[in-house]
Each structure stands twice: as C-alpha cells, then as structure tokens.
Amino acid sequence: MEGNSDKEGSDGFCWDSDEEEDPRDIPALACLSPIVPVGEVGAGSGELSDGFHWDSEEEEEKVPKLSSSSCLNSRDCAGKAIVDPGEASSSAGPSNNKLISEFVVMGFSRERVIQAIEENGKANAEAILETLLTYSDKELVAVHYPLHTLNFFYGADALEESPPKRQHVVPDLSSSESAGDIFNEFSDVDSDLGTEENIDPLSGRENTLKLLVDMGYPIYEASMAMDRCGEDASIAEIADFICAAQMAKAADAHLPEPTFSSSGEEERKPNGICFAPPKNGKRKFFEEEERRRRKREKRFEKKVFDEDGGTLSLPKPMIGFGIPSEPRPIIRRTLPQAAVGPPYFYYENVALAPKGVWQTISSFLYEIMPEFVDSKFFSAAARKRGYVHNLPLENRTPLLPIPPQTIHEAFPLTKKFWPQWDGRTKLNCVQTCTASAKLTERIRKAIEDYDDEPPLKVQKWVIDECKKWNLVWVGRHKVAPLEPDEMESLLGFPKNHTRGGGICRTERLKGLGNSFQVDTVAYHLSVLKDMFPNGINVLSLFSGIGGAEVALYRLGIPLKNVVSVEISESSRNILRSWWESTNQKGNLIDINDVHLLDAGMLEKLINSIGGFDLIIGGSPCNNISGSNRVSRDGLEGKESSLFFDYFRILNQVKYIMGKS
DNA sequence: CAAATTATGACGCCGCCG
DNA sequence: CGGCGGCGTCATAATTTG
C-alpha cells in the first residue's frame, strides 16, 4: 500500500510531475523567538528548589492552565503553528502542551521542560525559562539565535492553507550593533557558562551537595548519587536517584534477592546457555527503578506530544530524493530564503532516531526536510541515514566506478561457502563493534554436526546472528566478521585508508563505523562540481576519518582549504595522512575541539581563506543510535548535543560571510 | 597501561491478533 | 484500540590480555 507510484509518496509530500518553474513566492512563516537577554541568565535561579518535589507520580497529569498572556510575552505564538499544528485546535484554551511546546521549539528538551515546569509552577514562564537556562549550556546557545521555523514545500500543494506572514530572518544578528559586539557577547556567554560554577549557587558540586543535604539527604548518598548521575545532572535527577536508592535499600531489607526472572525473558540461544547476571542485586534494583521512572516520563510525554504524530515518516524505499539506478523522481523544493546557499551545508545523522529528534534537527535547520537514504542503494552494505542539506537536487551524478552492489560481487571468495539457505545479498550497517570469536565458534559448532542443511531452527538462529553481527562466510561452516579493509571498500574509502600510522584495530573499527558512506554522500555533493570548478573551501565538522573530503576528492572537486574539526587524534591522523598521500594542493587545517571554533576564530579563518563554500558534518549519534544500550538520550545526550554546535557554527559562518 | 575481548538490553517501529 | 512479540540498530562498560 505504500504506493510504488512515482507520482505521490504517502509520506505527506508529493512528487511534482511537471518541472516548470513556479515563480510563486513562498510565504515563510515568521517565528521569531525573543532573544533572551544575556544578563538574565542564572538570575534568580537560586530559588530552584522552591516547590520542588521528586515524588510526583501522578500530578504531572493535571497541570493548571497558563494564561496566554504569560506565554513568554514578547513571543509570537502564532508563528509556531507550523511546528505543532495539531495542538492549537485540539484544546479549548492554551494548555500545558502549548507551554511545553513553546520551550521545546526553542530547543530545550521535553524532559527538561517538564521538569522545569514542575519546579516552577506553570504560571511563571520566565522562571521556567531561567531554570531551563541553568540546565545546559548547549541548549543555551540555541536560545540566542532566531529560530528559523520557515516553510519548505515538497511540490506545490503542501500547506496551501498556511497564511502568508511577514518574514523576518536574522534580525537579531543584523541589528544596529556591530558584529564584533554581538560576537563578543556570544563568547561572553560561553565563558560565563564555563565559569558558571563560581556564580551560580547550584552548579558547583559542593553547592549541589550542600543543597541536597539541606533537603534532608544523607551526605554519603547524595555524593554517590551525584557521581552516578554525572556532572550535568539536575538537582531533580539526583534527588530522583537518591529516592530510588532509598527505596532499593528498603526493599533489600525485605527481599533477600530481587527477582530478575520476573521479566520472563527466555534466552534465544539454541544451545541453552544461561548467563547469570554478575551485577549485585542492589545495583540492579537502582537501574530498574531508574528505568521505570524514565518509562513513566516517556509515557507521559507520549500522551502529551503525540497528538500531531511527532514523527517524520521514513520513505519506503529509503531513496531520499533519488538514487542513480532509478529514474529521478521529479521533486521541486523551495528553500526558505535564509537557507539558500552559498554557503551550502550538509548535515547527517542516523535515520532511526528516537521520536522527535529529526523534527528538532529540522527545526533548527530552516525546517528543511531531511533526505533519508539507505546506502544499500549505493553499495553492498546498508546504512540508513538522514541528510539535511540545501544543495540543488538536479544533475546529480554517481561516483565512478560504481562499487559492487551485492555481497558476492564485493567479496567473491565468500561465494563458494555461502549456504543456500542464507539469502542475504546486502550486508547490514557497518558498526563500531564486531562479533566475538566465541560467537563465530558457537555458530560453527551448531552447524558442523549436520552434513547438508541444518534444521530450520538452527538456520534461523544462525541467520539472525549473521544479520545482527554482519557476518560473512569464509569457510565451510565458518562465519567471520568483516575485516577493517573490507569495511573500507564497502564505505567507499581507498584500501588501507585507516591502516597504519599508529592506529590500532579498535580505533579503525570505531572510525569506520562512524563514517560516511562515500558513494552516497558524493552523489549528493556531485552538484557542486560544476559550481566550483576552481575548487572549494570546506568547513568539515566532526570529520572523523574524512568521508566528506574523500567524497569531494573522488568527485574531482579541488579542495582549496579544508578546516576539519575532529576530536579523535587517531582520526585526525588518518585524515592528515590521506591528505598527504594524495598530494593535495590545498591547505588542511585541523582543529581538535569544536568548542575552540568560536566566532573570533571563524572570523579569522573566513577572512584568511575568503569564506566557506560548504559546511559539512554529521554530529555524533551516540545518544541517538538504537545500538546504544546505555544512554539513548536523544539530542540532549552528552555527545549528540554537539548538533547544536553544528547549528551554532553554521549560523555564525553565515552571518560573518553575510557581512562582507 | 593500552588494546583487545566479551557480554550486555533498550528503544522505537511495525505487523499481528484478540 | 492496545498489548505483544519480531526486528534492527554510526554502542558502552566491565574484564582480560599483552
């Protein structure tokens, strides 16, 4: 039912059938967040603990209404209709939803917002905002930029009814003050945050501890809880944790052994090996309590936010705006004025992100819809990713030579060992971790007893494991994980790209697992070739092992200046050595921390090289990827929040370049 | 001590079925 | 409609090895 028809996707956008230009003006919705006065940051946050309660299980449900006049007074509430169109109509008055969305739109996480509302009550929007501002500097950065909640259309018919509004883009940055002042202000904010511990009574460890003790928690438990929750945890989180710990203790006194079998989970291994969890009971209980708490919150969120179906649906098949092997679907998209390049930008992340993540990313990047593409249409391995970019869609060309498209073509030697009953033709996503030797041994043992075909049950288990770990057949009854050089070729890198130079195997795998698929990215970037025959200047954020650089190079686009930001030293070494071994004519400037790249540095760079043509990067997905079993916190996670640095840098570059 | 090895669920989505 | 199980996922943490 997912319509193979070329005309219309069922995903809310339509392929337009005629290519002719539509000169219509796209009415961009103006949604200007009030820029929060910098001076107010942290002021009054001392009363954070007032009215704070951590045992709120049910009262989250019934929250009093907030009068619309207090809706961040200066904010144009109508402008955000595009973000949550469903809610305004569904509720009689301005509800809590609306208030929450209000802040979420500004870039704060829903969890935090709910928390802040609980702490401050619903009536005082300003206090809520202040609380939110104390939570995280990453989020703070976002608040200082105007939100570009601008329109973007697939085809002509979408959102016809949206009323035209005046468009104000970037007025805050282009106000009468000089740029220098503004950016000094930004850097001031940054440094303020850096030293905030000294100012804010709540952020220093000792002060937090004191506060918790004042709240009646034993100092030992408070301290331990702070360690467990991490430095960035809010008081609420820590208190919650202590609470759980106390409950666990109480439970411990009654139950000698917490039951972990209650989950009723039957292990899937056919050979019936059962692992006793080595963790001690108390810890387990803590974690379970924490999990339950988060589940409650999630459920609550779901109730609150699911009304407008918060997910962008992924296209099926996942071919984005076209792939080389198919006739190109005719798509016309009109970017909001503010998003039009140059500079061009290209942002990548995992497609299967938790709910709302892509919405948020998109809302920060001019509401441009991500192009979701599975790299299995470009190579023999899958890689489902979303790309937000402002590149033209016409006249893309694939990278040549076309890489092998099936496992057998890619690894001919595996063919003679490949059993009939393993029908895979494509590999799964190359990840950062591989199967253990023990597993491949178990698989060998499981099959070798059978001469011909093992029983269906064994087959299924083996195939499941092979899919999970991306195993290939390297001998009779023998499977093995991919070698790093095989991953390199699957991803479109030259052989031995990550090899040598003091790079250990583990680091190779890590770099490769986190990299672009070169052919896929190159296909999208190919449109730059005609635009920049003399070469381009690239700002490459979170470069990793240099997927973007390799893609541009292989496209034959000369690299004039590349500023590459990458925190991993081994990855920087890999890129540097590739740069030298390919005799690049341009300059490679590498920076080891994205936070060093502030406005001042950007201005210097831009002045010296004459501006960037392309800003490309994919921020870490650690907290977004489904593979993460530990901390899938979405964009607010420790690593993944670096997305906001991408956003910040993009805006700063655009502004600095816009001046000259 | 760095590198390698190993085991370890959670989450969202989707199809199914009552 | 909601619960349930199948499915797949740019991973982390504890431990061992060299």
XYZ file of C-alpha atoms (C1' of nucleotides) in Angstrom:
696
model
C 0.000 0.000 0.000
C 2.995 2.153 0.310
C 2.402 3.145 -3.287
C 5.101 2.324 -5.739
C 3.574 5.018 -7.796
C 6.025 7.591 -8.948
C 3.604 10.388 -8.584
C 2.855 10.541 -4.978
C 4.559 9.400 -1.882
C 2.324 8.643 1.005
C 4.560 10.491 3.331
C 2.992 13.820 3.124
C 4.957 15.063 0.219
C 4.274 14.643 -3.396
C 6.454 14.309 -6.363
C 5.555 17.022 -8.714
C 5.116 15.881 -12.211
C 5.937 18.959 -14.225
C 9.288 20.517 -13.999
C 8.440 24.037 -14.940
C 9.348 26.813 -12.620
C 6.820 28.029 -10.213
C 7.581 31.632 -9.544
C 5.341 31.845 -6.549
C 6.724 33.444 -3.516
C 6.947 31.073 -0.707
C 5.455 32.710 2.295
C 7.819 31.872 5.007
C 6.321 31.792 8.399
C 7.993 34.132 10.689
C 8.647 32.744 14.041
C 10.991 34.846 15.941
C 11.944 33.858 19.329
C 12.640 36.715 21.612
C 16.267 36.764 22.293
C 16.746 36.213 25.923
C 18.721 38.982 27.488
C 22.047 37.567 28.303
C 22.260 39.353 31.571
C 19.355 37.459 32.954
C 20.933 34.116 32.688
C 21.114 32.499 36.013
C 19.498 35.346 37.840
C 17.107 34.131 40.415
C 17.980 30.560 39.826
C 18.689 30.283 43.475
C 15.092 29.523 44.160
C 15.270 26.492 42.011
C 14.442 24.219 44.857
C 11.290 26.040 45.784
C 8.292 23.920 45.248
C 10.438 21.150 44.014
C 9.075 17.689 44.508
C 10.522 14.477 43.329
C 7.850 12.027 44.178
C 5.414 13.336 41.674
C 3.996 10.272 40.091
C 0.558 11.337 39.160
C 0.355 15.053 39.483
C 2.139 15.549 36.216
C -1.114 14.684 34.592
C -3.210 17.513 35.821
C -1.485 20.760 35.342
C -3.236 24.064 35.712
C -3.671 26.209 32.723
C -1.491 29.045 31.882
C -2.885 32.298 30.744
C -1.845 33.027 27.237
C -0.583 36.445 28.112
C 2.270 34.959 30.009
C 3.325 32.927 27.074
C 6.743 34.438 27.059
C 5.043 37.706 26.459
C 7.017 39.010 23.531
C 6.887 35.796 21.635
C 4.729 35.484 18.618
C 2.799 32.394 19.458
C 1.108 32.179 16.128
C 4.373 31.690 14.382
C 4.968 28.324 15.821
C 1.802 26.896 14.454
C 3.839 25.194 11.843
C 5.618 23.189 14.440
C 2.673 21.767 16.265
C -0.323 22.461 14.176
C -2.466 19.904 15.866
C -2.410 21.285 19.298
C -3.853 24.697 18.955
C -7.059 23.385 17.559
C -7.419 20.471 19.873
C -7.529 22.356 23.103
C -10.017 24.944 24.158
C -7.590 27.155 25.949
C -3.857 27.440 25.993
C -2.885 24.274 27.727
C 0.190 22.908 29.276
C 1.002 21.319 25.972
C 1.296 24.635 24.432
C 3.575 25.914 27.096
C 5.780 22.888 26.787
C 5.906 23.102 23.035
C 6.782 26.705 23.396
C 10.005 25.794 25.091
C 10.636 22.701 23.073
C 10.517 24.789 19.961
C 13.223 26.915 21.438
C 15.409 23.893 21.532
C 15.030 22.658 25.064
C 14.349 19.013 25.567
C 10.897 17.956 26.555
C 12.101 16.204 29.628
C 13.824 19.313 30.839
C 10.866 21.462 30.103
C 8.510 19.247 32.010
C 10.939 19.213 34.831
C 11.248 22.959 34.847
C 7.521 23.400 34.824
C 7.206 21.079 37.743
C 9.757 23.048 39.609
C 8.427 26.478 38.949
C 4.766 26.003 38.511
C 3.093 26.749 35.269
C 2.236 30.361 35.745
C 5.675 31.804 35.650
C 7.103 31.364 32.219
C 10.097 33.450 32.960
C 11.106 31.421 35.961
C 10.757 28.300 33.880
C 12.973 29.770 31.264
C 15.569 30.682 33.811
C 15.554 27.213 35.206
C 15.956 25.790 31.764
C 18.840 28.069 31.096
C 20.665 26.740 34.086
C 20.359 23.186 32.890
C 22.625 23.111 29.944
C 24.924 25.401 28.105
C 24.338 23.569 24.889
C 20.729 24.402 24.982
C 21.514 27.918 25.946
C 23.439 28.513 22.806
C 20.399 27.666 20.824
C 18.264 30.229 22.528
C 20.363 33.076 21.341
C 19.582 32.502 17.745
C 16.412 33.227 15.972
C 14.602 30.073 15.197
C 14.071 29.509 11.571
C 10.763 27.890 11.505
C 10.339 28.590 7.905
C 8.380 26.810 5.338
C 9.558 24.230 2.990
C 7.444 22.544 0.428
C 7.610 19.368 -1.454
C 5.674 20.062 -4.559
C 3.078 22.719 -4.792
C 0.169 21.529 -2.751
C 1.578 21.134 0.668
C 0.446 23.502 3.349
C -1.594 25.535 0.971
C -3.655 26.904 3.753
C -0.871 28.365 5.766
C -1.410 32.067 5.917
C 1.251 34.268 4.496
C 3.250 36.044 7.090
C 5.914 38.615 7.050
C 9.297 37.134 7.014
C 11.936 38.358 9.334
C 15.102 36.475 9.146
C 18.069 37.025 11.348
C 17.015 40.416 12.523
C 18.666 39.956 15.809
C 22.026 39.478 14.344
C 21.733 42.341 11.950
C 20.610 44.914 14.401
C 22.403 48.167 14.783
C 25.134 46.832 16.971
C 28.380 45.994 15.351
C 29.129 42.422 14.687
C 32.042 42.469 16.977
C 29.850 43.354 19.878
C 27.454 40.659 19.135
C 30.026 38.026 18.884
C 31.797 39.230 21.912
C 28.551 38.832 23.600
C 28.311 35.301 22.380
C 31.712 34.429 23.560
C 30.963 36.113 26.818
C 28.036 33.856 27.221
C 30.193 30.899 26.537
C 32.784 31.865 29.014
C 30.174 32.748 31.546
C 28.906 29.291 31.259
C 32.318 27.910 31.577
C 32.842 29.606 34.889
C 29.298 29.368 35.963
C 30.187 27.187 38.868
C 31.520 30.210 40.613
C 28.440 32.266 40.104
C 25.508 30.005 40.064
C 24.842 28.702 43.535
C 23.522 25.489 42.130
C 26.020 24.285 39.649
C 29.113 23.737 41.697
C 29.478 20.270 43.041
C 29.812 21.380 46.590
C 26.841 23.631 46.409
C 24.753 20.931 44.901
C 25.838 18.649 47.651
C 25.015 21.208 50.252
C 21.639 21.765 48.755
C 20.876 18.086 48.774
C 21.969 17.785 52.360
C 19.798 20.736 53.206
C 16.958 18.916 51.594
C 17.493 16.161 54.086
C 19.516 13.579 52.217
C 22.451 11.879 53.878
C 25.654 13.301 52.529
C 27.052 9.935 51.549
C 24.033 9.066 49.465
C 23.953 12.484 47.908
C 27.548 12.264 46.920
C 27.180 8.820 45.466
C 24.114 9.860 43.583
C 25.951 12.787 42.093
C 28.682 10.506 40.922
C 26.201 8.190 39.377
C 24.154 10.867 37.690
C 27.061 12.732 36.226
C 28.110 16.317 36.432
C 25.396 17.716 34.303
C 22.538 16.162 36.154
C 19.965 18.481 37.560
C 19.023 18.523 41.203
C 15.817 16.815 40.286
C 17.601 13.939 38.625
C 19.926 13.453 41.513
C 17.144 13.606 44.042
C 15.212 11.141 41.999
C 18.136 8.827 42.036
C 18.584 9.064 45.785
C 14.942 8.316 46.201
C 15.259 5.219 44.103
C 18.291 4.183 46.057
C 16.483 4.561 49.326
C 13.621 2.511 48.056
C 16.050 -0.100 46.920
C 17.578 -0.192 50.318
C 14.220 -0.605 51.933
C 13.361 -3.340 49.521
C 16.658 -5.016 50.155
C 15.814 -5.363 53.772
C 12.741 -7.355 52.889
C 13.697 -9.227 49.788
C 16.922 -11.112 50.003
C 17.121 -11.363 46.242
C 15.471 -9.077 43.782
C 13.823 -11.088 41.109
C 15.214 -10.647 37.699
C 13.418 -13.620 36.293
C 10.170 -11.764 36.505
C 10.811 -10.413 33.070
C 10.179 -13.911 31.848
C 12.689 -13.384 29.116
C 13.672 -16.670 27.560
C 17.120 -16.635 26.100
C 17.192 -17.140 22.404
C 20.247 -19.274 22.174
C 19.522 -22.746 20.958
C 22.266 -24.308 22.944
C 20.630 -23.215 26.098
C 23.465 -21.374 27.709
C 22.188 -19.254 30.516
C 24.121 -16.353 31.885
C 23.702 -15.327 35.443
C 23.946 -11.571 35.649
C 27.040 -10.708 37.633
C 25.624 -7.486 38.950
C 24.697 -7.319 42.545
C 21.090 -7.009 43.437
C 21.009 -3.524 44.782
C 22.531 -2.003 41.737
C 20.202 -3.879 39.549
C 17.341 -2.539 41.531
C 18.561 1.029 41.160
C 18.706 0.642 37.478
C 15.300 -0.878 37.267
C 13.866 1.924 39.284
C 15.551 4.444 37.062
C 14.227 2.683 34.047
C 10.723 2.633 35.376
C 10.931 6.307 36.116
C 12.053 7.076 32.622
C 9.355 4.895 31.215
C 6.767 6.812 33.163
C 8.106 10.030 31.805
C 8.143 8.680 28.307
C 4.588 7.544 28.587
C 3.613 10.919 29.869
C 5.382 12.622 27.038
C 3.728 10.355 24.622
C 0.351 11.335 25.881
C 1.190 14.971 25.713
C 3.025 15.201 22.478
C 1.764 12.510 20.270
C -1.204 14.400 19.089
C 0.232 15.652 15.871
C 2.061 12.429 15.233
C 5.501 13.629 16.163
C 7.459 11.538 13.692
C 8.631 12.244 10.239
C 7.824 9.086 8.421
C 10.670 7.443 6.638
C 10.280 6.927 2.927
C 9.873 3.394 1.668
C 12.034 2.543 -0.092
C 14.535 4.803 1.540
C 15.843 6.506 -1.559
C 15.752 10.108 -0.495
C 15.373 12.472 -3.412
C 16.591 9.919 -5.861
C 19.304 7.360 -6.476
C 21.441 6.736 -9.537
C 19.893 3.428 -10.525
C 16.350 4.722 -10.762
C 14.891 7.434 -12.920
C 14.950 10.508 -10.823
C 11.668 11.340 -9.201
C 10.820 14.887 -10.030
C 10.929 16.882 -6.910
C 10.706 20.554 -6.626
C 11.618 22.017 -3.347
C 11.800 25.623 -2.485
C 14.123 26.528 0.276
C 13.405 29.395 2.565
C 15.349 32.457 1.560
C 17.555 32.305 4.595
C 18.583 28.761 3.848
C 19.718 29.267 0.294
C 23.399 28.787 -0.305
C 26.154 29.534 -0.633
C 27.398 28.593 1.768
C 25.997 25.152 1.244
C 25.529 22.943 4.213
C 25.101 19.254 4.678
C 24.225 17.601 7.939
C 23.989 13.891 8.538
C 22.737 11.602 11.275
C 21.145 8.220 11.811
C 17.722 7.862 10.253
C 16.216 5.781 13.003
C 16.499 8.319 15.735
C 14.172 8.492 18.703
C 10.932 10.247 18.142
C 11.186 13.969 17.680
C 14.906 14.129 17.101
C 14.648 14.751 13.390
C 11.913 17.282 13.991
C 14.210 19.169 16.239
C 17.120 18.970 13.852
C 14.941 20.098 11.036
C 13.506 22.966 13.024
C 16.972 24.266 13.670
C 17.972 23.920 10.055
C 15.345 26.059 8.394
C 12.676 23.381 8.595
C 14.329 21.629 5.708
C 13.105 18.089 5.410
C 15.840 15.501 5.791
C 16.682 13.350 2.831
C 16.566 9.821 4.157
C 18.725 7.458 2.187
C 19.797 3.894 2.685
C 23.260 3.356 1.302
C 22.336 -0.144 0.236
C 21.310 1.534 -2.992
C 24.884 2.637 -3.460
C 26.925 -0.263 -2.171
C 26.692 -3.764 -0.807
C 26.057 -2.582 2.737
C 23.084 -0.814 4.206
C 23.389 2.465 6.029
C 20.202 4.306 6.830
C 20.878 7.954 7.330
C 19.144 11.273 7.140
C 20.764 14.236 5.442
C 19.643 17.806 5.817
C 21.155 19.986 3.156
C 20.492 22.922 0.895
C 22.137 21.508 -2.194
C 20.382 21.538 -5.534
C 18.779 18.249 -6.451
C 19.216 18.428 -10.193
C 22.011 16.892 -12.184
C 23.457 14.614 -9.602
C 25.975 12.142 -10.860
C 27.160 8.983 -9.207
C 30.717 8.405 -8.236
C 32.590 6.176 -10.647
C 33.352 3.396 -10.754
C 30.101 2.059 -9.380
C 31.026 -0.124 -6.433
C 29.891 -3.723 -6.147
C 26.235 -3.919 -5.254
C 25.986 -7.339 -3.716
C 27.910 -9.303 -1.163
C 29.106 -11.776 -3.746
C 30.390 -9.073 -6.022
C 32.084 -7.335 -3.153
C 33.603 -10.468 -1.662
C 33.775 -13.127 -4.382
C 35.669 -15.511 -2.180
C 32.759 -15.908 0.156
C 30.512 -17.232 -2.563
C 31.574 -20.836 -2.529
C 30.969 -21.116 1.196
C 27.681 -19.299 1.191
C 24.928 -21.743 2.092
C 21.787 -21.901 0.034
C 19.652 -21.010 2.980
C 21.374 -17.728 3.674
C 19.610 -15.484 1.219
C 21.315 -12.223 2.043
C 22.530 -10.147 -0.844
C 23.300 -6.987 1.103
C 25.146 -6.552 4.324
C 23.829 -4.578 7.214
C 25.171 -1.349 8.519
C 28.845 -1.283 9.342
C 29.024 -0.595 13.028
C 31.705 0.136 15.510
C 31.651 -3.214 17.189
C 32.006 -6.702 15.806
C 31.097 -10.191 16.782
C 33.268 -12.071 19.201
C 35.282 -15.077 18.275
C 33.215 -17.093 20.680
C 30.080 -16.411 18.761
C 31.521 -17.495 15.444
C 32.766 -20.597 17.177
C 29.315 -21.335 18.558
C 27.891 -20.960 15.106
C 30.445 -23.323 13.642
C 29.694 -25.897 16.289
C 25.988 -25.535 15.758
C 26.198 -26.311 12.050
C 29.005 -28.769 11.642
C 27.009 -31.645 13.051
C 24.744 -31.553 10.082
C 26.022 -32.789 6.785
C 23.736 -30.980 4.499
C 21.256 -28.487 5.794
C 20.790 -27.865 9.467
C 17.272 -27.847 10.846
C 15.239 -24.734 10.281
C 15.580 -23.644 13.863
C 19.336 -23.638 13.671
C 19.236 -21.926 10.315
C 17.122 -19.175 11.675
C 19.356 -18.652 14.649
C 22.475 -18.576 12.507
C 20.974 -16.119 10.084
C 19.749 -13.905 12.863
C 23.211 -13.786 14.331
C 24.755 -13.204 10.937
C 22.472 -10.273 10.347
C 22.992 -8.871 13.771
C 26.749 -9.003 13.522
C 27.182 -8.650 9.783
C 28.965 -11.962 9.368
C 30.182 -13.402 6.107
C 31.005 -16.982 5.156
C 34.710 -17.546 4.979
C 34.871 -21.317 5.061
C 32.797 -24.420 5.374
C 30.646 -23.919 8.449
C 32.659 -20.855 9.182
C 31.476 -17.276 9.506
C 33.523 -14.234 10.392
C 33.036 -10.532 10.984
C 34.203 -8.075 8.382
C 37.788 -7.006 8.401
C 38.561 -3.297 8.548
C 39.814 -3.219 4.977
C 36.594 -4.818 3.802
C 34.664 -2.130 5.584
C 36.801 0.484 3.899
C 35.857 -0.778 0.496
C 32.188 -1.085 1.417
C 32.180 2.505 2.573
C 33.971 3.784 -0.483
C 37.337 4.552 1.047
C 40.622 3.622 -0.531
C 42.196 0.442 0.720
C 44.192 0.860 3.881
C 42.748 4.292 4.426
C 42.624 3.696 8.152
C 45.585 1.409 8.354
C 48.946 2.122 9.906
C 50.262 5.291 11.415
C 49.812 4.022 14.927
C 46.139 3.326 14.535
C 45.092 0.208 16.369
C 42.427 -2.102 15.093
C 39.852 -0.975 17.605
C 40.236 2.604 16.530
C 39.959 1.679 12.895
C 36.686 -0.045 13.548
C 35.420 2.859 15.533
C 36.319 5.338 12.836
C 34.818 3.242 10.102
C 31.628 2.569 11.982
C 31.105 6.274 12.443
C 31.886 7.317 8.930
C 30.013 8.421 5.854
C 29.315 6.067 3.023
C 31.368 7.889 0.449
C 29.360 6.999 -2.654
C 26.122 8.134 -1.084
C 27.462 11.442 0.097
C 29.360 12.003 -3.122
C 26.180 11.541 -5.112
C 24.590 14.362 -3.186
C 27.667 16.535 -3.378
C 28.234 15.932 -7.063
C 26.181 19.007 -7.928
C 28.982 21.146 -6.545
C 31.388 20.130 -9.218
C 30.110 22.478 -11.873
C 29.561 25.260 -9.415
C 33.093 25.322 -8.143
C 35.412 24.346 -10.967
C 38.266 26.115 -9.262
C 37.824 24.284 -6.032
C 36.054 24.876 -2.786
C 36.663 25.819 0.798
C 35.194 23.316 3.165
C 34.380 23.502 6.815
C 34.154 19.919 7.906
C 32.734 19.401 11.362
C 33.102 16.098 13.142
C 35.108 14.903 10.178
C 36.004 11.509 11.526
C 38.164 9.682 9.040
C 37.377 12.196 6.342
C 34.405 10.801 4.473
C 33.460 14.204 3.146
C 36.955 15.013 1.977
C 37.347 11.687 0.264
C 33.983 12.107 -1.428
C 34.863 15.545 -2.771
C 38.258 14.389 -3.874
C 36.875 11.391 -5.675
C 34.382 13.658 -7.400
C 37.268 15.650 -8.745
C 36.403 18.794 -6.879
C 39.631 20.531 -5.938
C 39.992 21.135 -2.228
C 41.352 24.602 -1.668
C 41.117 24.929 2.081
C 39.691 22.378 4.415
C 39.090 23.236 8.026
C 38.449 19.986 9.775
C 37.209 19.626 13.311
C 37.660 16.230 14.883
C 38.221 15.296 18.465
C 39.809 11.911 17.969
C 43.503 12.120 17.445
C 43.709 8.910 15.507
C 41.001 10.065 13.142
C 42.834 13.327 12.598
C 45.951 11.361 11.821
C 44.096 9.243 9.326
C 42.773 12.294 7.527
C 46.135 14.022 7.610
C 47.947 11.061 6.177
C 45.339 10.648 3.476
C 45.716 14.326 2.672
C 49.424 13.974 2.264
C 49.359 10.711 0.409
C 47.003 12.120 -2.193
C 49.225 15.149 -2.745
C 46.575 17.693 -2.053
C 47.387 21.156 -3.246
C 45.258 22.953 -0.710
C 45.575 23.503 2.993
C 44.274 21.236 5.680
C 43.693 22.961 8.969
C 42.672 20.661 11.738
C 41.097 21.622 14.995
C 40.641 19.178 17.784
C 37.626 20.569 19.554
C 34.536 22.108 18.131
C 34.355 24.496 21.058
C 37.556 26.137 20.001
C 35.821 27.221 16.872
C 34.161 30.318 18.235
C 33.135 33.439 16.448
C 36.529 35.025 16.660
C 38.281 32.057 15.191
C 35.693 31.665 12.499
C 36.084 35.277 11.533
C 39.823 34.897 11.262
C 39.509 31.778 9.183
C 36.943 33.276 6.918
C 38.995 36.403 6.418
C 42.076 34.454 5.579
C 40.577 31.956 3.169
C 37.746 34.038 1.842
C 34.728 32.207 3.199
C 33.424 28.690 3.178
C 31.538 27.166 0.298
C 30.432 24.051 2.104
C 29.804 23.275 5.743
C 29.509 19.569 6.126
C 29.273 17.275 9.072
C 27.407 14.676 10.995
C 27.331 15.160 14.697
C 27.881 12.158 16.930
C 24.989 9.776 17.146
C 25.957 8.045 20.352
C 22.879 9.138 22.195
C 20.587 8.711 19.227
C 21.517 5.373 17.801
C 19.403 2.399 18.651
C 22.520 0.381 19.254
C 23.214 2.294 22.371
C 22.030 0.268 25.311
C 23.064 2.712 27.939
C 22.282 6.305 27.233
C 19.942 6.887 24.380
C 19.091 10.371 25.464
C 18.428 11.947 22.114
C 19.896 15.270 21.104
C 20.481 16.343 24.666
C 22.858 13.490 25.286
C 26.443 14.299 26.058
C 27.796 13.615 22.593
C 24.809 14.133 20.419
C 24.184 17.600 21.769
C 27.089 18.616 19.623
C 24.478 19.048 16.961
C 23.855 22.426 18.500
C 27.445 23.314 17.800
C 26.895 22.492 14.182
C 23.921 24.786 14.234
C 25.823 27.499 16.045
C 28.763 27.382 13.690
C 26.579 27.321 10.626
C 24.836 30.454 11.782
C 27.992 32.220 12.712
C 29.587 31.441 9.389
C 26.534 32.611 7.529
C 26.457 35.791 9.483
C 30.125 36.606 9.137
C 30.034 35.878 5.441
C 26.861 37.850 5.027
C 28.507 40.981 6.328
C 31.240 41.212 3.803
C 48.519 0.856 30.711
C 46.690 0.431 26.208
C 44.461 -2.676 23.389
C 41.518 -6.473 22.681
C 37.728 -9.280 24.030
C 33.388 -10.254 25.771
C 28.785 -9.843 27.232
C 25.176 -6.791 27.740
C 19.122 -4.818 26.587
C 16.616 -0.773 25.360
C 14.053 1.639 22.254
C 11.020 2.666 18.581
C 8.617 0.825 14.898
C 5.643 -2.442 12.714
C 2.665 -6.192 11.956
C -0.288 -9.246 14.186
C -4.138 -10.666 16.861
C -7.637 -10.551 20.267
C -7.511 0.037 20.059
C -3.942 -1.882 22.759
C -0.925 -5.405 24.054
C 2.651 -8.412 22.375
C 6.431 -10.193 20.006
C 9.643 -9.682 15.998
C 13.118 -6.851 14.202
C 17.122 -3.910 13.713
C 20.294 -0.567 15.444
C 27.239 5.030 13.213
C 27.311 1.420 21.311
C 29.023 1.032 26.369
C 31.118 -0.988 30.239
C 33.462 -4.431 32.550
C 37.060 -7.537 32.134
C 41.049 -9.833 30.329
C 45.180 -9.862 27.715
C 49.708 -8.446 26.203
